[in-house]
Short mmCIF file of C-alpha atoms in Angstrom, two decimals:
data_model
loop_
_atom_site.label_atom_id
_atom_site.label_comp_id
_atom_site.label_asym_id
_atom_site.label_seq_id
_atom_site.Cartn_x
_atom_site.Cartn_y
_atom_site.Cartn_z
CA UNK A 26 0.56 -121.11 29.88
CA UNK A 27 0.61 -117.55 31.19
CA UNK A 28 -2.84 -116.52 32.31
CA UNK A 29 -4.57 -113.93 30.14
CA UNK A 30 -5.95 -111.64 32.60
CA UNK A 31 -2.22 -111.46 34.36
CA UNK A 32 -0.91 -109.94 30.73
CA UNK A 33 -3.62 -107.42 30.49
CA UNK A 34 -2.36 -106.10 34.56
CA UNK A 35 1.23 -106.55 33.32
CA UNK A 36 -0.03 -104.29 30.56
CA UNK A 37 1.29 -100.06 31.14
CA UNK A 38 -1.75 -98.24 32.06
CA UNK A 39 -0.59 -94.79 31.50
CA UNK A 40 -2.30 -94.08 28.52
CA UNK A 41 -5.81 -95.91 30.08
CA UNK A 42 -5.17 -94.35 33.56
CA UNK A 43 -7.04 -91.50 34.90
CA UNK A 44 -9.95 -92.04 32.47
CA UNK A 45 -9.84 -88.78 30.18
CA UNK A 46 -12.86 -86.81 30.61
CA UNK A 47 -14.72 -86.03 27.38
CA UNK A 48 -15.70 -82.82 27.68
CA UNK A 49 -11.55 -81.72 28.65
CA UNK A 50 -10.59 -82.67 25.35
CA UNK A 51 -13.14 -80.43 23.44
CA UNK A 52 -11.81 -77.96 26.13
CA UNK A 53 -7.95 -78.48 24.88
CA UNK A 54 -9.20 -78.27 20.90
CA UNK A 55 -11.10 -75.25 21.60
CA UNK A 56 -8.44 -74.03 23.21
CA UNK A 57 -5.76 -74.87 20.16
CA UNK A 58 -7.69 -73.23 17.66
CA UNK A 59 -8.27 -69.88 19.54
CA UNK A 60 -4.47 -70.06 19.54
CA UNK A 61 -3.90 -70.33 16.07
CA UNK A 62 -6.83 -67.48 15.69
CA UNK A 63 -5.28 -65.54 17.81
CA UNK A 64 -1.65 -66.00 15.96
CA UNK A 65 -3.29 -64.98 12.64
CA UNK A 66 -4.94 -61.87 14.11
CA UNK A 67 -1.66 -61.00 15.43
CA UNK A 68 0.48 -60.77 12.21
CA UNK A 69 1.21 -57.41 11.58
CA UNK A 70 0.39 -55.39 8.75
CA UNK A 71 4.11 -55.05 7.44
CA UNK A 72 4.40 -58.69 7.03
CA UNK A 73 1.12 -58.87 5.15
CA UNK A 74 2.51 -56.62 3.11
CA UNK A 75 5.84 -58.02 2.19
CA UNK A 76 4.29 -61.35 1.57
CA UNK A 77 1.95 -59.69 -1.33
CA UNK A 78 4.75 -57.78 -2.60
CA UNK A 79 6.41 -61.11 -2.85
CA UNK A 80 4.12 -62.28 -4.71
CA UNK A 81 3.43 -59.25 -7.08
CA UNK A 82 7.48 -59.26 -7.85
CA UNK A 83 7.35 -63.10 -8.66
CA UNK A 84 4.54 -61.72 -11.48
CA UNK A 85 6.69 -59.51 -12.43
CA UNK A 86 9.41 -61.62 -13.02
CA UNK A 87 7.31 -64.59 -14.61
CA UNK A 88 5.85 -61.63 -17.30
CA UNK A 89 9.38 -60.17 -17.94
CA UNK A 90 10.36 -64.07 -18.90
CA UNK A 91 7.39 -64.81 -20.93
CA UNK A 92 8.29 -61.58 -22.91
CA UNK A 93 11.82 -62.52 -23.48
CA UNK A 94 10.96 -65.61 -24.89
CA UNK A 95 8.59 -64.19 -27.15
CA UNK A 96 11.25 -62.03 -28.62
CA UNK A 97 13.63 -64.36 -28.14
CA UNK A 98 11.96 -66.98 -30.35
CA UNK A 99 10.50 -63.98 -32.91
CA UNK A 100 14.46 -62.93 -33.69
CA UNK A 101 15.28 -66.45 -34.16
CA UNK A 102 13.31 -66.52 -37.54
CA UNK A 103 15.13 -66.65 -40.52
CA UNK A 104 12.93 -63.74 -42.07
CA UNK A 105 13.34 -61.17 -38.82
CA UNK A 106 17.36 -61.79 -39.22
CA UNK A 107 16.81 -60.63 -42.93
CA UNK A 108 13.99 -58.07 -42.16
CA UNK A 109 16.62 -56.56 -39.79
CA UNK A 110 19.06 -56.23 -42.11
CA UNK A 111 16.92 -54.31 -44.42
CA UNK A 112 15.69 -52.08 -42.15
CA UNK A 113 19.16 -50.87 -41.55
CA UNK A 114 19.90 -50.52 -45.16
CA UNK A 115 16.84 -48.55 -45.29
CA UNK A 116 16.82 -46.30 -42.56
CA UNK A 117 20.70 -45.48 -43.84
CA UNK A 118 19.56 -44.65 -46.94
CA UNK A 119 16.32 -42.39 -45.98
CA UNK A 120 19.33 -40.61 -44.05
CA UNK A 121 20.98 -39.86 -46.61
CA UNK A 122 18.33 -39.69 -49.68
CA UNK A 123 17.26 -35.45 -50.25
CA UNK A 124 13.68 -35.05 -51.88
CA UNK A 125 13.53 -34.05 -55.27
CA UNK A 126 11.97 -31.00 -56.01
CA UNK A 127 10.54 -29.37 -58.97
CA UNK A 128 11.67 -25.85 -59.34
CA UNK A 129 9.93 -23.23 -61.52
CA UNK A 130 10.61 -19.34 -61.49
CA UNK A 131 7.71 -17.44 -61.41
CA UNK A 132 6.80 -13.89 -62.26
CA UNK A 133 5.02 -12.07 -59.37
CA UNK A 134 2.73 -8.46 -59.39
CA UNK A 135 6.43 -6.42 -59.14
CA UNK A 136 7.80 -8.03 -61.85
CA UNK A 137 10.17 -9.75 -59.63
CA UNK A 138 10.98 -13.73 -60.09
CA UNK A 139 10.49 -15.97 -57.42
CA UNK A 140 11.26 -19.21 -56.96
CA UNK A 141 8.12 -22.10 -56.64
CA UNK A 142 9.34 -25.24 -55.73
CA UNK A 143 7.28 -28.88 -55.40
CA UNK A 144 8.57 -32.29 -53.87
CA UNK A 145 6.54 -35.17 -54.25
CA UNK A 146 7.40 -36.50 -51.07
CA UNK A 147 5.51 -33.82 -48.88
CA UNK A 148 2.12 -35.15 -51.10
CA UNK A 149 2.54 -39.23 -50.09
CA UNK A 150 -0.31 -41.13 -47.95
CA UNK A 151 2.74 -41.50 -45.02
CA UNK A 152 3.72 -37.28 -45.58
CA UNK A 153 0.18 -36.54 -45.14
CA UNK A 154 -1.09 -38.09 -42.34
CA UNK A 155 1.64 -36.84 -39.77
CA UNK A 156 0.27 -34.65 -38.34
CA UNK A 157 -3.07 -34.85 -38.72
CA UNK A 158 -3.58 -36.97 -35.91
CA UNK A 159 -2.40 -34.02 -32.80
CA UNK A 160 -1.96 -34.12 -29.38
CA UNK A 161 -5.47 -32.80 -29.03
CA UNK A 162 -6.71 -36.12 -30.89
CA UNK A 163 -4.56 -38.10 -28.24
CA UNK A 164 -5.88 -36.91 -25.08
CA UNK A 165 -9.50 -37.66 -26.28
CA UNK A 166 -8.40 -41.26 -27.12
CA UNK A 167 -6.46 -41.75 -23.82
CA UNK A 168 -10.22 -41.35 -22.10
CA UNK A 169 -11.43 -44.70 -20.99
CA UNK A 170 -13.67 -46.59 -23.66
CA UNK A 171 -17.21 -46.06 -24.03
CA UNK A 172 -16.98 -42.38 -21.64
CA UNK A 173 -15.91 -40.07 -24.94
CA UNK A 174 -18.63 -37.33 -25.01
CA UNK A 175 -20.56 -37.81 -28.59
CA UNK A 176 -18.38 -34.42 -29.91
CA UNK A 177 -15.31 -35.23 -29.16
CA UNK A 178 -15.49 -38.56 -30.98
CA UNK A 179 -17.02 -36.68 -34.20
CA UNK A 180 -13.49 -35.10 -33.73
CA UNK A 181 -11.86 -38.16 -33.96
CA UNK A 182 -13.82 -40.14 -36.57
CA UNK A 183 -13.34 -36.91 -38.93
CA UNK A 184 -9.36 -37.13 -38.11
CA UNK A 185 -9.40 -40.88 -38.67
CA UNK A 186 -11.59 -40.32 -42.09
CA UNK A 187 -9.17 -37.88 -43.77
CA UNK A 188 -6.14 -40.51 -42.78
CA UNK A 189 -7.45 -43.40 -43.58
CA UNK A 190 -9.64 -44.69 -46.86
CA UNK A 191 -10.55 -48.50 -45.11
CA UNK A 192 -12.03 -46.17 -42.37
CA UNK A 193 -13.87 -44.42 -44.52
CA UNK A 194 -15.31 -47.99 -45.82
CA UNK A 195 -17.54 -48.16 -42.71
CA UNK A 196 -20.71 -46.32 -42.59
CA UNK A 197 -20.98 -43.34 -40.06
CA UNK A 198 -22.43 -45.21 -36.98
CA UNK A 199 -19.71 -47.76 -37.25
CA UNK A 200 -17.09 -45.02 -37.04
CA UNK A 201 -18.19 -43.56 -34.40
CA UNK A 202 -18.57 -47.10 -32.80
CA UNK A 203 -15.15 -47.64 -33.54
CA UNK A 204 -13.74 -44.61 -31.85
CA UNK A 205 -15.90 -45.21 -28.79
CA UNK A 206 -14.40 -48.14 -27.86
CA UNK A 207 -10.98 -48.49 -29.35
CA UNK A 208 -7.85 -48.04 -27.33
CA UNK A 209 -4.87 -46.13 -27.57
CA UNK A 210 -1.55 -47.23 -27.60
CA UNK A 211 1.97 -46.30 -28.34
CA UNK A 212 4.71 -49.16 -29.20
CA UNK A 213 8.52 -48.73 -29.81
CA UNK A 214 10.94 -50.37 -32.23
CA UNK A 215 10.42 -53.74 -32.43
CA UNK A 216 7.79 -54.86 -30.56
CA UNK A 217 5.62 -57.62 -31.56
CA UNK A 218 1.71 -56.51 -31.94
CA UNK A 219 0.59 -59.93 -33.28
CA UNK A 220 2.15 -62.93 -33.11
CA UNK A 221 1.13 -66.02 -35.82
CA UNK A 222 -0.53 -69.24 -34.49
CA UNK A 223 -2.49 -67.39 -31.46
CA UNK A 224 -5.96 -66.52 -31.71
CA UNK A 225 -7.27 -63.51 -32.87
CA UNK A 226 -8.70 -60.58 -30.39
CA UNK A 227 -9.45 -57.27 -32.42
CA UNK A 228 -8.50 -55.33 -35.03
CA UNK A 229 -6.12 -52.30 -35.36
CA UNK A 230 -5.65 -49.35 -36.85
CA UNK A 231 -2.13 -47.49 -37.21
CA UNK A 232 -1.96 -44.13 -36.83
CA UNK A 233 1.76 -43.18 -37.11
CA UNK A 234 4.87 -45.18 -37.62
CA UNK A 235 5.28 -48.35 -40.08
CA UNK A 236 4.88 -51.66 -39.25
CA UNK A 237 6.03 -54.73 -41.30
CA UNK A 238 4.38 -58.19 -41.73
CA UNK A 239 5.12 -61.46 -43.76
CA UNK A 240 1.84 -62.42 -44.66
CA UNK A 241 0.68 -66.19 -45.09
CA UNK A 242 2.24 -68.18 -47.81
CA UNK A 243 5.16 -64.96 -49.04
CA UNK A 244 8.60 -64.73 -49.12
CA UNK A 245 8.77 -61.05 -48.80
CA UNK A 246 7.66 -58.82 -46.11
CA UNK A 247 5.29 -56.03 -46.34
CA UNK A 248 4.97 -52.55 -44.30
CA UNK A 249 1.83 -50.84 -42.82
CA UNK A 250 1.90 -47.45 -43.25
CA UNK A 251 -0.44 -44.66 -41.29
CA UNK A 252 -3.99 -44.99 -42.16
CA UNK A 253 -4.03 -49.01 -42.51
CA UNK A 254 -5.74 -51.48 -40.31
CA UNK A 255 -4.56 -55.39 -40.19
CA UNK A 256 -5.78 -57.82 -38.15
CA UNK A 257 -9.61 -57.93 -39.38
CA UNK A 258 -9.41 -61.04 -42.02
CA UNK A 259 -8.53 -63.29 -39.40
CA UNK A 260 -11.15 -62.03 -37.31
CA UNK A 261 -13.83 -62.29 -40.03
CA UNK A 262 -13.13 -66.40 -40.65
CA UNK A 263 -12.29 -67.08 -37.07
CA UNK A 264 -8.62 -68.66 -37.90
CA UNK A 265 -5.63 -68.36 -35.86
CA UNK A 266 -3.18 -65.44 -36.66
CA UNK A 267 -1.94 -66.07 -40.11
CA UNK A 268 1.17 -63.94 -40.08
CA UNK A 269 3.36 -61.78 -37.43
CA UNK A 270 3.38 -58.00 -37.44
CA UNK A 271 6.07 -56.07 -35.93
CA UNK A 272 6.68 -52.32 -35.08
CA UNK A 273 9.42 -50.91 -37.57
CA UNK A 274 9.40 -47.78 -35.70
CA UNK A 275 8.19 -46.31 -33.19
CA UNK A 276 4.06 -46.28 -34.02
CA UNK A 277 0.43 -45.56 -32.51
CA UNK A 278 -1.66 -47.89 -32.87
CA UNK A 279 -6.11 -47.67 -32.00
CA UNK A 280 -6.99 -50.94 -31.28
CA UNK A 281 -10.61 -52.42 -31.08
CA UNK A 282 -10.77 -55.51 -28.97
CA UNK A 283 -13.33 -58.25 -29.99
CA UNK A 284 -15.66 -58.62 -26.56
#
């Protein structure tokens, strides 16, 4: 039988032989991680740069996705297919549909005639309210939320008062609380404002343009017109969104998020 102590000499000695010294190996890590400190500090701006832009463009991409599939799924309803269809019919038809005006000749201080003519049209809620709400109106709410000065929002709330009756249903303080810290927004043809099952975060108020929605347990689809606000019931009992609203045109919308 082979001796032990012969197998431990027969054994390589290599790894065992010099005898590493402690402190050299401290030496050799301090040494490896000044390297890699040094590497970092190194990297040059440019590169930083392209790697965040990377990453910003990957955002990008990930939001453009998440928006197509929210359309995507949206124009898949049987409703929006029929929705569209009517919109077309309409829009055709407004083309092509003249006002009808009352006409009534008048006598004046000359003894001349002249002609006096009314259309009903130009008195509606959605005739009236175009342009009452002015470019002047526009810049103030374009100001970041809760800087307005205190007399340009008394410009506003007496704007948004002589458009809109629910407005008028707050009392004065909330109106001006409301145009403090509402924001501004303009949306184009179809774009989807709220979308049903997800949970509610303000309430709105349009401004211009129509809107349509297919409220909670209806077949047929109804419009917002200038002046309305939607969005506040299920805010009130805390529910998910009970119904999808669309833009039908292009619309402006003041928006009051729920902090």
């Amino acid at each position: 039988m082979d001796d032990p102590e012969l197998i431990r000499l027969d054994t390589p000695t290599r790894d065992l032989w010099p005898p590493k010294d402690p402190n050299e190996e401290v030496e050799e890590e301090d040494e490896e991680s000044e390297e890699e400190d040094e590497a970092e500090e190194e990297e040059q701006p440019y590169v930083k740069f392209r790697r965040m832009a990377r990453a910003v463009k990957m955002l990008i991409h990930v939001c453009h996705v998440c928006k197509s599939l929210l359309v995507t799924s949206v124009s898949q309803e049987s409703w929006f297919a029929l929705l569209d269809n009517l919109i077309a019919v309409t829009t055709l038809q407004q083309s092509q549909k003249k006002g009808r005006e009352f006409v009534r000749l008048v006598q004046n201080g000359a003894g001349k005639f002249m002609q006096l003519t009314f259309d009903l049209n130009d008195y509606k809620q959605q005739k009236q309210t175009e342009g009452l709400f002015t470019d002047e109106i526009r810049d103030i709410m374009r100001q970041r939320p809760g800087t307005r000065k205190q007399d340009k929002v008394d410009e506003v709330v007496k704007c948004l008062k002589s458009m809109s009756k629910q407005f008028r249903e707050y009392p004065f303080t909330v109106q001006r609380k409301i145009v403090q810290y509402s924001f501004y927004d303009k949306y184009k043809h179809n774009r989807v404002i709220l979308r049903e099952g997800l949970a509610p975060d303000g309430i709105y108020f349009n401004v211009s343009g129509t809107l349509i929605t297919k409220p909670e347990g209806r077949k047929n689809t109804e419009e917002i017109h200038p002046g309305d606000k939607f969005g506040e019931e299920d805010l009130i009992c805390g529910c998910a969104r009970r119904s999808t609203v669309i833009t039908r045109h292009e619309v402006e919308l003041l928006f009051l998020h729920r902090f």
